[in-house]
Short mmCIF file of C-alpha atoms in Angstrom, two decimals:
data_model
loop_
_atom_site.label_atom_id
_atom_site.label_comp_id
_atom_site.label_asym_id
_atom_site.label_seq_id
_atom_site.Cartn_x
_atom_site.Cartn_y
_atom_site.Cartn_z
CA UNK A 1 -38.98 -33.40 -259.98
CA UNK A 2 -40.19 -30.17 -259.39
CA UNK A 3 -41.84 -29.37 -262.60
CA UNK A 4 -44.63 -31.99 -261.77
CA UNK A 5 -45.11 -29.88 -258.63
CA UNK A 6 -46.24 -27.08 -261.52
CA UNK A 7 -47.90 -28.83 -263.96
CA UNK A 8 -51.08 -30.77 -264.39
CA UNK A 9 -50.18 -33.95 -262.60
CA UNK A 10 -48.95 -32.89 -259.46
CA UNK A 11 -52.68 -31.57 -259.16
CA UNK A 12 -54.27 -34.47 -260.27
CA UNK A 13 -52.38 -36.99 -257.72
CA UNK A 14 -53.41 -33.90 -255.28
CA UNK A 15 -57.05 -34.74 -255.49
CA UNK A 16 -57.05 -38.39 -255.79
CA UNK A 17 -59.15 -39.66 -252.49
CA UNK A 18 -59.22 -42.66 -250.86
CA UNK A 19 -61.67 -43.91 -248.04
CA UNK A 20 -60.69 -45.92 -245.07
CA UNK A 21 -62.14 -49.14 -246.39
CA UNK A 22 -59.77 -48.28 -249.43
CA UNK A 23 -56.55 -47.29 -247.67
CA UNK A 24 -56.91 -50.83 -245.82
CA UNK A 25 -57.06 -52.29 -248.59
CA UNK A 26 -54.06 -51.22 -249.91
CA UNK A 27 -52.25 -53.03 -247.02
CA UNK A 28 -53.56 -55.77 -247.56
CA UNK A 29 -52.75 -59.07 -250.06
CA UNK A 30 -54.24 -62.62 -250.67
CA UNK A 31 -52.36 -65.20 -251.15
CA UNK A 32 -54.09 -68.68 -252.91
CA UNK A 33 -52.82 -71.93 -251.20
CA UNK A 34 -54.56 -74.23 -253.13
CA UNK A 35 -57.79 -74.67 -255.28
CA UNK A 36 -59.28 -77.58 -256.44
CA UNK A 37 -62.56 -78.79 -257.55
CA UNK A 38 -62.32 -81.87 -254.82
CA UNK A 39 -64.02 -81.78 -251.53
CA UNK A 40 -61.14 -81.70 -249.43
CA UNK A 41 -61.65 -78.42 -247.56
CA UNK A 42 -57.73 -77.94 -247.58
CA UNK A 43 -58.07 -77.73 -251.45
CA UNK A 44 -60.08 -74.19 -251.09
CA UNK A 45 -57.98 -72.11 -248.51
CA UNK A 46 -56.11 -68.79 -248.68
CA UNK A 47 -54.12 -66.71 -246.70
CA UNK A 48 -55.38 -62.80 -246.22
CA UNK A 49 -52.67 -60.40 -244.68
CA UNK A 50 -53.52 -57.24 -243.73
CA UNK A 51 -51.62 -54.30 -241.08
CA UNK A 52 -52.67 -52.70 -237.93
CA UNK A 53 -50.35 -49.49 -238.51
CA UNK A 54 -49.16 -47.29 -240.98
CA UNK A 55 -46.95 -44.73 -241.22
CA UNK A 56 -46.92 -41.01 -241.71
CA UNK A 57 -43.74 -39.39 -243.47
CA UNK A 58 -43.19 -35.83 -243.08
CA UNK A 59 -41.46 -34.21 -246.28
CA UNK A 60 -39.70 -31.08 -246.54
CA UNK A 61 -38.40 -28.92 -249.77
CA UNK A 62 -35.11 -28.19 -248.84
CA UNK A 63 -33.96 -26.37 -252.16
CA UNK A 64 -35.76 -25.83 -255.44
CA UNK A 65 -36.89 -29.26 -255.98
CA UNK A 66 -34.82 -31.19 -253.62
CA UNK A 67 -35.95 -32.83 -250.72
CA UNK A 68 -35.38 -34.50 -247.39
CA UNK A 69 -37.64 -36.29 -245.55
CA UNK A 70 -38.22 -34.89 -241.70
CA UNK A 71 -39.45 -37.96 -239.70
CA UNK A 72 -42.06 -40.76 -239.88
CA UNK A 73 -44.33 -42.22 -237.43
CA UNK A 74 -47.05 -45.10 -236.92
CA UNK A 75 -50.85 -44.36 -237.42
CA UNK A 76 -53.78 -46.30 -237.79
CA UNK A 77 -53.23 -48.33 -241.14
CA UNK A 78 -56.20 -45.90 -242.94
CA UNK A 79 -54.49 -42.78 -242.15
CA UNK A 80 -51.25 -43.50 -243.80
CA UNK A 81 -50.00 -40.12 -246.02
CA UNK A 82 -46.63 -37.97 -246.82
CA UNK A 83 -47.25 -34.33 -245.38
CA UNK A 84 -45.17 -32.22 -248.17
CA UNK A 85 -43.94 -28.56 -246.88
CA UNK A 86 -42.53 -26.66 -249.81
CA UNK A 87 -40.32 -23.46 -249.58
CA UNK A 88 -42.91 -21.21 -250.90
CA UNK A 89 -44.64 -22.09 -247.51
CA UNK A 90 -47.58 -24.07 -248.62
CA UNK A 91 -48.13 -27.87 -248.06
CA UNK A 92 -49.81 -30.95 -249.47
CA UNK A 93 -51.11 -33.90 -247.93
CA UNK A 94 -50.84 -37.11 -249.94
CA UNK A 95 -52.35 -40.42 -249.30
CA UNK A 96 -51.07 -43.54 -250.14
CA UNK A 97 -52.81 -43.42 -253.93
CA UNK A 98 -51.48 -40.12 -254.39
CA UNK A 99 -48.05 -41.01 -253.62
CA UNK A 100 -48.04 -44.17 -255.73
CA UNK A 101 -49.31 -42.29 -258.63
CA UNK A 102 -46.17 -40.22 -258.43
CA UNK A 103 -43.56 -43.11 -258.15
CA UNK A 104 -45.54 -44.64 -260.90
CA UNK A 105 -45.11 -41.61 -263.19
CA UNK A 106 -41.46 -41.37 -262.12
CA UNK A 107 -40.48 -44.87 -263.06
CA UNK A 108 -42.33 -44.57 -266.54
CA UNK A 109 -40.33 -41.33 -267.21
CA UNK A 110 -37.18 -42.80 -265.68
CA UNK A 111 -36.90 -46.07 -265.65
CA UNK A 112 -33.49 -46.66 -263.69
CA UNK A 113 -34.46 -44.70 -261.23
CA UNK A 114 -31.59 -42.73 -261.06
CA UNK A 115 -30.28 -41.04 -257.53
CA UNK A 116 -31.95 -37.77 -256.87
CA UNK A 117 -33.39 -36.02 -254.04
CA UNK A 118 -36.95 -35.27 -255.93
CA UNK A 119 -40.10 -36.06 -254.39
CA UNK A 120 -41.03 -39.13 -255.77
CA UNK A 121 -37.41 -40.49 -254.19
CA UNK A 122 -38.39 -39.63 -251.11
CA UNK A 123 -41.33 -41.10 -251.75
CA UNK A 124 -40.72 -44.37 -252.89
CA UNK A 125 -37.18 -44.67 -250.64
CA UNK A 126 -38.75 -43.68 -247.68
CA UNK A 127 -41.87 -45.15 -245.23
CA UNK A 128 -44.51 -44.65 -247.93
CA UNK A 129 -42.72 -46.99 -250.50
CA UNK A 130 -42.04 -49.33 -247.42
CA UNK A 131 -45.42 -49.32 -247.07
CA UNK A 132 -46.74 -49.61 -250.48
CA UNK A 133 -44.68 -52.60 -251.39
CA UNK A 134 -46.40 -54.21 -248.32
CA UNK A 135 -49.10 -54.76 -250.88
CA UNK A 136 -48.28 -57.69 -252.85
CA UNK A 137 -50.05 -55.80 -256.41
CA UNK A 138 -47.25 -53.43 -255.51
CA UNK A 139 -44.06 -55.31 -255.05
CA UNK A 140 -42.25 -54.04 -257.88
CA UNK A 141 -41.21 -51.17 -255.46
CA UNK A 142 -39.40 -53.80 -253.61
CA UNK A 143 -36.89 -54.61 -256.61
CA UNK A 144 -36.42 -50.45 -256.61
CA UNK A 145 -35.77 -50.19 -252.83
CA UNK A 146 -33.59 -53.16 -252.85
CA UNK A 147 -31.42 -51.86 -255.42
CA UNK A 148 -30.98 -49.00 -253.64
CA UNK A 149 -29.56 -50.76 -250.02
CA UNK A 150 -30.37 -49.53 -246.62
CA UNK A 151 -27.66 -47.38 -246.28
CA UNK A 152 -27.76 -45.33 -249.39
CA UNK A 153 -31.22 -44.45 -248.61
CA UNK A 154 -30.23 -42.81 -245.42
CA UNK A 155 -29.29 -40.27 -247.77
CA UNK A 156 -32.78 -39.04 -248.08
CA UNK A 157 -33.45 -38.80 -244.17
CA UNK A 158 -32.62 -35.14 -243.31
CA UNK A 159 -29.94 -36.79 -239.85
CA UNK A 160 -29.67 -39.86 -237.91
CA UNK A 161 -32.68 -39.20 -235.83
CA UNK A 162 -35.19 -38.91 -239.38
CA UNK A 163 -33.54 -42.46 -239.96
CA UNK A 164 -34.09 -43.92 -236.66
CA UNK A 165 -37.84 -43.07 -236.91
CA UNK A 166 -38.05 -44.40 -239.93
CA UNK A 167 -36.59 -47.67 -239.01
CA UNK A 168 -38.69 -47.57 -235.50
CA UNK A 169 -42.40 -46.88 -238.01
CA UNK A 170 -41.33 -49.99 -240.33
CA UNK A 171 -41.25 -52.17 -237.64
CA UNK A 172 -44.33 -50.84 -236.21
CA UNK A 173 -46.03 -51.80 -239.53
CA UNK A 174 -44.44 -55.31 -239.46
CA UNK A 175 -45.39 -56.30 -236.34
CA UNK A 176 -48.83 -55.16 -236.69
CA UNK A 177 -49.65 -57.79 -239.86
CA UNK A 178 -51.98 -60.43 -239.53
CA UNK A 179 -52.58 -63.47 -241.62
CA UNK A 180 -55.85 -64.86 -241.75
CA UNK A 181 -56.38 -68.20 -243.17
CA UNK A 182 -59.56 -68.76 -245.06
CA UNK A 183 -61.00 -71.53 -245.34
CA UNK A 184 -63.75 -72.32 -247.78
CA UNK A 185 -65.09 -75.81 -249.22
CA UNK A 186 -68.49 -77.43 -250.86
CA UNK A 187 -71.60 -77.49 -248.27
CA UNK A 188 -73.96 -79.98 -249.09
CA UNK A 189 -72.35 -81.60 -252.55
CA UNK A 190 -72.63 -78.31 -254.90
CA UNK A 191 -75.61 -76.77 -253.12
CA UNK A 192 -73.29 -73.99 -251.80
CA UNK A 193 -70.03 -72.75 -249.91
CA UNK A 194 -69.10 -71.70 -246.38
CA UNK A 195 -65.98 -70.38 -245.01
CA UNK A 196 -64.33 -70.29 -241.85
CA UNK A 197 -60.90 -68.96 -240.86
CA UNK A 198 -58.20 -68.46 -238.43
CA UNK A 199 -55.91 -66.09 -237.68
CA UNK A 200 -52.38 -65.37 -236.39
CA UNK A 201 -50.89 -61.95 -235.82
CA UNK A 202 -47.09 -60.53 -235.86
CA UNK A 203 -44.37 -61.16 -237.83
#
């Protein structure tokens, strides 16, 4: 995909910016467990999950628009981005936003996702993608990855060790999720709501 890299979008993903509040956001999801108009306070709790860690992917050109990715690594959950290094010697920095507007355009523009070594492949096959389907509004990542299997994707790692580091930031990310149970219910007949919650960390 290197013409994006030269047209218009490439520079628009470039400049998207995202906050910390944001970026934790994006690893986070909510799931409903029940809701009800009854009393019962069990009728009006939900489940929050959100991640400690997330995960840096470093990116290399290797040939005119084919690429490799380098290694990944764990960071704090609001500093997750791709660092891009491009023959021509210049690099880009792209945050989580950035990187899912580029597998976004990519599936539009080819559906199947068909094997090649563009960016957005390494993008959406490697830690960032992992990451991003973390999100439950992003999922449909997942059904991309999983069609793709574990082992072909170690086709976009430049050797063994790029894979192992990948595996080792995944897990990083896993265990770091915590699921917080809300729990919220009538105070006082219909004068009002309160909440309290619990939480549980790990996998």
């Amino acid at each position: 995909m290197s013409h994006l890299r030269k047209g218009s979008f490439i520079r628009k993903v470039k400049d998207i910016s995202m906050g910390g509040a944001l970026a934790l956001a994006l690893l986070s999801g909510t799931a409903l467990v029940s809701c009800s108009s009854n009393d019962d306070e069990s009728e009006y709790s939900y489940e929050e999950t959100s991640y400690g860690k997330g995960i840096r992917s470093f990116i290399r050109e290797v040939s005119p628009g084919e690429f490799k990715i380098i290694s990944e690594e764990n960071v704090p959950a609001d500093s997750s981005q791709a660092i891009v290094s491009y023959l021509d010697g210049h690099k880009d920095t792209l945050n989580p936003m950035a990187a899912k507007a580029l597998i976004d355009e990519e599936i539009r523009s080819n559906p199947n996702m068909s094997h090649h070594s563009g960016l957005s492949s390494m993008l959406l096959y490697g830690g960032m993608g992992y990451l991003l389907g973390r999100n439950s509004s992003y999922s449909y990542m997942n059904n991309y990855r999983d069609r793709m299997g574990a082992e072909r994707s170690r086709s976009y790692y430049a050797n063994p060790g790029a894979w192992a580091s990948s595996r080792s930031a995944a897990l990083g990310v896993e265990t770091s999720r915590s699921v917080r149970t809300v729990t919220t219910r009538p105070a006082g007949g219909r004068k009002g709501f309160f909440g309290r919650s619990s939480s549980r960390s790990g996998g």
